[in-house]
């Protein structure tokens, strides 16, 4: 039985911190699913003029990474619905999210 790891983000300007988060997350399990905020969701969170890179291009860049197995674009401001639907074995979040807001018990907070 494979273990599923989930993480999420906007990934508007892909940088080394993103790569470190994704490779660390993938190393924790057998299959990494990345939830990515849609253009509308990104605008709602970050404000105009974000995103700088459109959702299809951002998703393509993530899919091109060896450590990413699947990318799911979501429209909501948080990935709560997606997490509930996927029910990953491990949820990995960057240090900018308070654990209390996650709503699940199996969380690894990643802080580079």
Short mmCIF file of C-alpha atoms in Angstrom, two decimals:
data_model
loop_
_atom_site.label_atom_id
_atom_site.label_comp_id
_atom_site.label_asym_id
_atom_site.label_seq_id
_atom_site.Cartn_x
_atom_site.Cartn_y
_atom_site.Cartn_z
CA UNK A 1 0.00 0.00 0.00
CA UNK A 2 1.47 3.34 -1.01
CA UNK A 3 1.54 6.34 1.30
CA UNK A 4 0.14 9.58 -0.09
CA UNK A 5 1.67 12.92 0.83
CA UNK A 6 -0.14 16.22 0.19
CA UNK A 7 1.10 19.78 0.16
CA UNK A 8 -0.25 22.93 -1.43
CA UNK A 9 0.48 26.49 -2.39
CA UNK A 10 0.28 29.19 -5.00
CA UNK A 11 3.70 28.45 -6.57
CA UNK A 12 3.47 31.71 -8.53
CA UNK A 13 7.19 32.38 -8.60
CA UNK A 14 8.83 28.99 -8.26
CA UNK A 15 11.95 29.27 -6.09
CA UNK A 16 14.43 27.09 -4.24
CA UNK A 17 12.29 27.10 -1.07
CA UNK A 18 9.46 25.52 -3.07
CA UNK A 19 11.81 22.88 -4.46
CA UNK A 20 13.09 22.05 -0.97
CA UNK A 21 9.53 21.78 0.36
CA UNK A 22 8.44 19.53 -2.52
CA UNK A 23 11.47 17.22 -2.39
CA UNK A 24 11.18 16.91 1.39
CA UNK A 25 7.47 16.16 1.11
CA UNK A 26 8.02 13.52 -1.58
CA UNK A 27 10.71 11.80 0.51
CA UNK A 28 8.10 11.20 3.24
CA UNK A 29 5.93 8.93 1.13
CA UNK A 30 5.36 7.11 -2.14
CA UNK A 31 3.13 9.58 -3.99
CA UNK A 32 3.11 13.40 -3.78
CA UNK A 33 -0.04 15.32 -4.63
CA UNK A 34 0.33 19.09 -4.87
CA UNK A 35 -2.77 21.24 -4.47
CA UNK A 36 -2.26 24.49 -6.34
CA UNK A 37 -4.35 27.63 -5.97
CA UNK A 38 -6.12 28.64 -9.18
CA UNK A 39 -5.63 32.10 -10.67
CA UNK A 40 -8.86 33.33 -9.02
CA UNK A 41 -7.90 31.85 -5.66
CA UNK A 42 -4.41 33.36 -5.89
CA UNK A 43 -5.86 36.80 -6.66
CA UNK A 44 -8.21 36.51 -3.68
CA UNK A 45 -5.32 35.65 -1.37
CA UNK A 46 -2.47 37.79 -2.75
CA UNK A 47 -4.42 40.58 -4.50
CA UNK A 48 -3.84 42.04 -7.94
CA UNK A 49 -1.65 41.77 -9.99
CA UNK A 50 -1.08 38.21 -8.82
CA UNK A 51 -0.63 35.65 -10.13
CA UNK A 52 2.26 36.64 -12.33
CA UNK A 53 2.24 33.20 -13.98
CA UNK A 54 -1.06 31.61 -15.07
CA UNK A 55 -2.37 28.44 -13.44
CA UNK A 56 -1.76 26.16 -16.42
CA UNK A 57 1.89 27.26 -16.69
CA UNK A 58 2.40 26.94 -12.91
CA UNK A 59 0.87 23.45 -12.96
CA UNK A 60 3.06 22.44 -15.93
CA UNK A 61 6.21 23.57 -14.09
CA UNK A 62 5.24 21.58 -11.01
CA UNK A 63 4.37 18.49 -13.06
CA UNK A 64 7.81 18.68 -14.69
CA UNK A 65 9.50 18.17 -11.32
CA UNK A 66 10.55 14.58 -10.67
CA UNK A 67 9.32 14.75 -7.07
CA UNK A 68 5.72 15.73 -7.99
CA UNK A 69 3.34 12.93 -8.96
CA UNK A 70 0.12 14.89 -9.39
CA UNK A 71 -1.07 18.51 -9.39
CA UNK A 72 -4.67 19.45 -8.59
CA UNK A 73 -5.80 23.05 -9.14
CA UNK A 74 -8.37 24.29 -6.63
CA UNK A 75 -10.46 27.48 -6.53
CA UNK A 76 -11.09 27.87 -2.81
CA UNK A 77 -8.84 30.05 -0.61
CA UNK A 78 -7.79 26.98 1.42
CA UNK A 79 -7.28 23.34 0.41
CA UNK A 80 -9.59 22.03 3.16
CA UNK A 81 -12.09 20.43 0.76
CA UNK A 82 -9.30 18.85 -1.26
CA UNK A 83 -7.60 17.47 1.86
CA UNK A 84 -10.90 16.01 3.05
CA UNK A 85 -11.44 14.42 -0.36
CA UNK A 86 -7.92 13.00 -0.74
CA UNK A 87 -7.36 12.08 2.92
CA UNK A 88 -3.58 11.95 2.57
CA UNK A 89 -1.46 9.88 4.92
CA UNK A 90 0.80 12.88 5.50
CA UNK A 91 0.12 16.60 5.10
CA UNK A 92 3.17 18.83 4.65
CA UNK A 93 2.89 22.59 5.07
CA UNK A 94 5.41 25.40 5.04
CA UNK A 95 6.07 27.25 8.28
CA UNK A 96 3.78 30.13 7.30
CA UNK A 97 0.58 28.21 8.28
CA UNK A 98 -0.50 27.76 11.91
CA UNK A 99 -1.12 24.09 12.73
CA UNK A 100 -4.46 25.00 14.36
CA UNK A 101 -5.79 26.00 10.94
CA UNK A 102 -5.02 22.65 9.31
CA UNK A 103 -7.88 20.59 10.72
CA UNK A 104 -6.00 17.27 10.48
CA UNK A 105 -3.74 15.33 12.82
CA UNK A 106 -1.00 14.08 10.47
CA UNK A 107 0.97 17.23 9.70
CA UNK A 108 4.63 17.90 9.18
CA UNK A 109 5.45 21.57 9.29
CA UNK A 110 8.41 22.28 7.02
CA UNK A 111 10.70 25.14 7.97
CA UNK A 112 13.92 25.45 5.95
#
